[in-house]
Amino acid sequence: MRIVRILLLVLLALLIVPYLLTPLYRIGHPVSTLMAWRWVQGAPVTRRWIDFDAIAPYLPRAVVAAEDAHFCKHHGIDWGALREAIDDAQEGEGLRGASTITQQVAKNLFLAPIPDLIRKVLEFPLALWIDRLLPKQRVLEIYLNIAELGPSGQFGAEAGSVYAFGHSASTLWPREAALLAAILPNPVKRSARNPGPGVRRLAGTYTARAESPALQRCWSEN
């Protein structure tokens, strides 16, 4: 019985820690659980933090266009996209992704090793908490510095840009930014360095979306 109580206390602590750490992430250079796990395993990790204001503006807009079109409007969860995903799943189309950038930040910072179903249950309230405590620009800055953006341990916009194009994320062109956004779902199988037809097609779509007035206004309104 004592062991059960100890395990419950440990579980409770693990559930509370992300909520306690979130306010501290207003500053600093947080790392993802995947980055930490690779370090523990001795696998390569390349990440050079780059501040939001130093990143070429095309990249944040392209990433939002690709990953979370309503990022600047929702409060951590895009309920409309979630309903559409559930409807599609009920019609037998499979459960497609409906995770917001805020949810992905919650997952990458705190929940990556947890099985999908349990993780989703924990992810929703944590995403709402992150959105409440951190400005939109800071959430996206963290995401752009912890997302996996290369096939061999490249994390964040700076490492991904240097690997794919040989120069800093501060000097990305619109097409390059869109190529990085296009590989985000699977940077191991998709390549911005040697993009295939599918990645090039997606990059064209994201380039156009990134120029929308709504995305251009996003940061000034948040």
Coordinates of C-alpha atoms in Angstrom, one line a residue:
M1 CA 0.0 0.0 0.0
R2 CA 2.9 2.3 0.8
I3 CA 4.3 1.7 -2.7
V4 CA 1.0 2.6 -4.3
R5 CA 0.9 5.9 -2.3
I6 CA 4.4 6.7 -3.3
L7 CA 3.6 6.0 -7.0
L8 CA 0.5 8.2 -6.8
L9 CA 2.6 11.0 -5.3
V10 CA 5.2 10.7 -8.0
L11 CA 2.5 10.7 -10.7
L12 CA 0.8 13.8 -9.1
A13 CA 4.2 15.6 -9.1
L14 CA 4.7 14.8 -12.7
L15 CA 1.3 16.2 -13.6
I16 CA 1.9 19.4 -11.6
V17 CA 5.5 20.1 -12.7
P18 CA 4.6 21.4 -16.3
Y19 CA 2.1 23.9 -14.8
L20 CA 4.8 25.2 -12.4
L21 CA 7.5 25.4 -15.1
T22 CA 5.3 27.2 -17.7
P23 CA 5.6 30.7 -16.0
L24 CA 9.4 30.3 -16.0
Y25 CA 9.4 29.8 -19.7
R26 CA 8.6 33.4 -20.3
I27 CA 12.4 33.8 -20.6
G28 CA 15.2 31.4 -21.2
H29 CA 16.0 28.7 -23.8
P30 CA 13.9 25.6 -23.0
V31 CA 14.6 22.3 -24.5
S32 CA 12.2 19.6 -25.6
T33 CA 11.9 16.1 -24.0
L34 CA 13.0 14.6 -27.3
M35 CA 16.2 16.7 -27.3
A36 CA 16.8 15.6 -23.7
W37 CA 16.2 12.0 -24.5
R38 CA 18.6 12.1 -27.4
W39 CA 21.3 13.6 -25.1
V40 CA 20.7 10.8 -22.6
Q41 CA 21.1 8.2 -25.4
G42 CA 24.2 9.9 -26.7
A43 CA 22.5 10.7 -30.0
P44 CA 23.5 14.0 -31.8
V45 CA 21.6 17.1 -31.0
T46 CA 22.2 20.4 -32.8
R47 CA 20.2 23.4 -31.6
R48 CA 21.3 27.1 -31.6
W49 CA 18.6 29.3 -30.1
I50 CA 17.5 32.3 -32.2
D51 CA 15.3 35.0 -30.8
F52 CA 12.0 35.6 -32.5
D53 CA 12.9 39.1 -33.7
A54 CA 16.1 37.7 -35.4
I55 CA 14.2 35.1 -37.4
A56 CA 13.3 36.1 -41.0
P57 CA 9.6 37.1 -40.8
Y58 CA 8.7 34.6 -43.6
L59 CA 9.3 31.6 -41.4
P60 CA 6.9 32.3 -38.5
R61 CA 4.2 33.1 -41.1
A62 CA 4.9 30.0 -43.2
V63 CA 4.9 27.8 -40.1
V64 CA 1.6 29.2 -38.9
A65 CA 0.1 28.8 -42.4
A66 CA 1.3 25.2 -42.4
E67 CA 0.6 24.1 -38.9
D68 CA -2.1 26.2 -37.3
A69 CA -4.0 28.7 -39.5
H70 CA -6.0 30.1 -36.5
F71 CA -3.0 30.4 -34.1
C72 CA -3.5 34.1 -33.6
K73 CA -7.2 33.7 -32.8
H74 CA -7.6 30.6 -30.6
H75 CA -6.7 30.2 -26.9
G76 CA -4.5 27.1 -27.2
I77 CA -7.0 24.7 -28.8
D78 CA -8.7 25.1 -32.2
W79 CA -12.1 23.7 -31.4
G80 CA -13.3 24.1 -35.0
A81 CA -10.4 22.1 -36.4
L82 CA -10.9 19.5 -33.6
R83 CA -14.6 19.0 -34.5
E84 CA -13.7 18.6 -38.2
A85 CA -11.1 16.0 -37.3
I86 CA -13.5 14.0 -35.1
D87 CA -16.2 14.2 -37.9
D88 CA -13.6 12.9 -40.4
A89 CA -12.7 10.0 -38.1
Q90 CA -16.3 9.1 -37.6
E91 CA -16.7 8.9 -41.4
G92 CA -13.8 6.5 -41.6
E93 CA -11.2 8.9 -43.0
G94 CA -8.8 8.4 -40.1
L95 CA -8.0 10.8 -37.4
R96 CA -6.0 13.6 -39.0
G97 CA -3.9 16.0 -37.0
A98 CA -5.8 18.9 -35.4
S99 CA -3.1 19.9 -32.9
T100 CA -2.4 23.6 -32.6
I101 CA 1.1 25.0 -32.3
T102 CA 0.4 25.6 -28.6
Q103 CA -0.5 21.9 -28.1
Q104 CA 2.7 20.9 -29.9
V105 CA 4.7 23.1 -27.6
A106 CA 3.0 21.4 -24.6
K107 CA 3.8 18.0 -26.1
N108 CA 7.4 18.8 -27.1
L109 CA 8.3 20.4 -23.8
F110 CA 6.6 18.0 -21.3
L111 CA 4.6 15.1 -22.8
A112 CA 6.5 13.6 -25.8
P113 CA 7.3 10.1 -24.2
I114 CA 3.6 9.5 -23.1
P115 CA 1.3 7.3 -25.1
D116 CA -0.9 9.2 -27.6
L117 CA -4.3 8.8 -25.9
I118 CA -3.1 9.7 -22.4
R119 CA -1.0 12.5 -23.8
K120 CA -4.0 14.1 -25.5
V121 CA -5.9 14.1 -22.3
L122 CA -3.0 15.9 -20.5
E123 CA -2.3 18.1 -23.5
F124 CA -5.6 20.0 -23.7
P125 CA -5.6 21.7 -20.3
L126 CA -1.8 22.3 -20.5
A127 CA -2.2 24.0 -23.9
L128 CA -4.9 26.3 -22.4
W129 CA -2.6 27.1 -19.5
I130 CA 0.4 27.9 -21.8
D131 CA -1.8 30.2 -23.9
R132 CA -3.0 32.0 -20.8
L133 CA 0.5 32.6 -19.3
L134 CA 2.7 33.1 -22.4
P135 CA 2.3 35.6 -25.2
K136 CA 1.6 34.2 -28.7
Q137 CA 4.9 35.4 -29.9
R138 CA 6.7 33.6 -27.1
V139 CA 4.8 30.4 -27.8
L140 CA 5.9 30.5 -31.4
E141 CA 9.4 31.5 -30.5
I142 CA 9.7 28.4 -28.3
Y143 CA 8.2 26.2 -31.0
L144 CA 10.6 27.5 -33.7
N145 CA 13.5 26.6 -31.4
I146 CA 12.4 23.1 -30.3
A147 CA 10.7 21.7 -33.4
E148 CA 12.7 18.9 -35.1
L149 CA 13.9 20.3 -38.4
G150 CA 16.5 17.9 -39.8
P151 CA 17.1 14.2 -40.2
S152 CA 19.9 13.8 -37.8
G153 CA 19.1 15.7 -34.6
Q154 CA 18.7 19.3 -36.0
F155 CA 16.3 21.1 -33.7
G156 CA 15.0 24.6 -34.2
A157 CA 14.9 27.1 -37.0
E158 CA 18.6 28.0 -36.9
A159 CA 20.0 24.5 -37.0
G160 CA 17.4 23.5 -39.6
S161 CA 18.2 26.4 -41.8
V162 CA 21.9 25.9 -41.6
Y163 CA 21.5 22.2 -42.4
A164 CA 19.1 22.7 -45.4
F165 CA 20.4 26.0 -46.9
G166 CA 23.8 26.7 -45.4
H167 CA 22.8 30.0 -43.8
S168 CA 21.1 31.4 -40.7
A169 CA 17.3 31.5 -40.2
S170 CA 17.7 35.3 -40.0
T171 CA 18.3 35.4 -43.8
L172 CA 15.7 32.9 -45.0
W173 CA 13.9 33.7 -48.3
P174 CA 10.1 33.1 -48.5
R175 CA 10.6 29.9 -50.5
E176 CA 13.2 28.5 -48.1
A177 CA 10.9 29.3 -45.1
A178 CA 8.0 27.5 -46.8
L179 CA 10.2 24.5 -47.4
L180 CA 11.1 24.3 -43.7
A181 CA 7.4 24.6 -42.8
A182 CA 6.6 21.8 -45.3
I183 CA 8.9 19.2 -43.6
L184 CA 7.6 19.8 -40.0
P185 CA 5.3 16.7 -39.9
N186 CA 8.3 14.4 -40.5
P187 CA 11.7 16.0 -41.0
V188 CA 13.3 12.6 -41.1
K189 CA 11.4 11.5 -44.2
R190 CA 10.9 14.9 -45.8
S191 CA 13.7 17.1 -46.8
A192 CA 14.0 20.9 -47.3
R193 CA 17.6 20.4 -48.5
N194 CA 16.6 18.0 -51.3
P195 CA 12.8 18.5 -51.5
G196 CA 10.7 16.1 -53.4
P197 CA 7.6 17.0 -55.5
G198 CA 5.3 16.8 -52.6
V199 CA 7.4 19.0 -50.4
R200 CA 7.8 21.6 -53.2
R201 CA 4.0 21.6 -53.8
L202 CA 3.3 22.2 -50.1
A203 CA 5.9 24.9 -50.0
G204 CA 4.1 26.7 -52.8
T205 CA 0.9 26.5 -50.9
Y206 CA 2.4 27.8 -47.7
T207 CA 4.2 30.6 -49.5
A208 CA 0.9 31.9 -50.8
R209 CA -0.9 31.5 -47.4
A210 CA 1.9 33.2 -45.5
E211 CA 1.2 36.4 -47.5
S212 CA -2.4 36.7 -46.2
P213 CA -3.2 40.0 -44.4
A214 CA -4.4 38.0 -41.3
L215 CA -1.0 36.5 -40.8
Q216 CA 0.8 39.8 -41.5
R217 CA -1.3 41.4 -38.7
C218 CA -0.9 38.5 -36.3
W219 CA 2.0 39.7 -34.2
S220 CA 0.9 43.3 -33.9
E221 CA -2.4 42.1 -32.5
N222 CA -0.9 39.7 -30.0

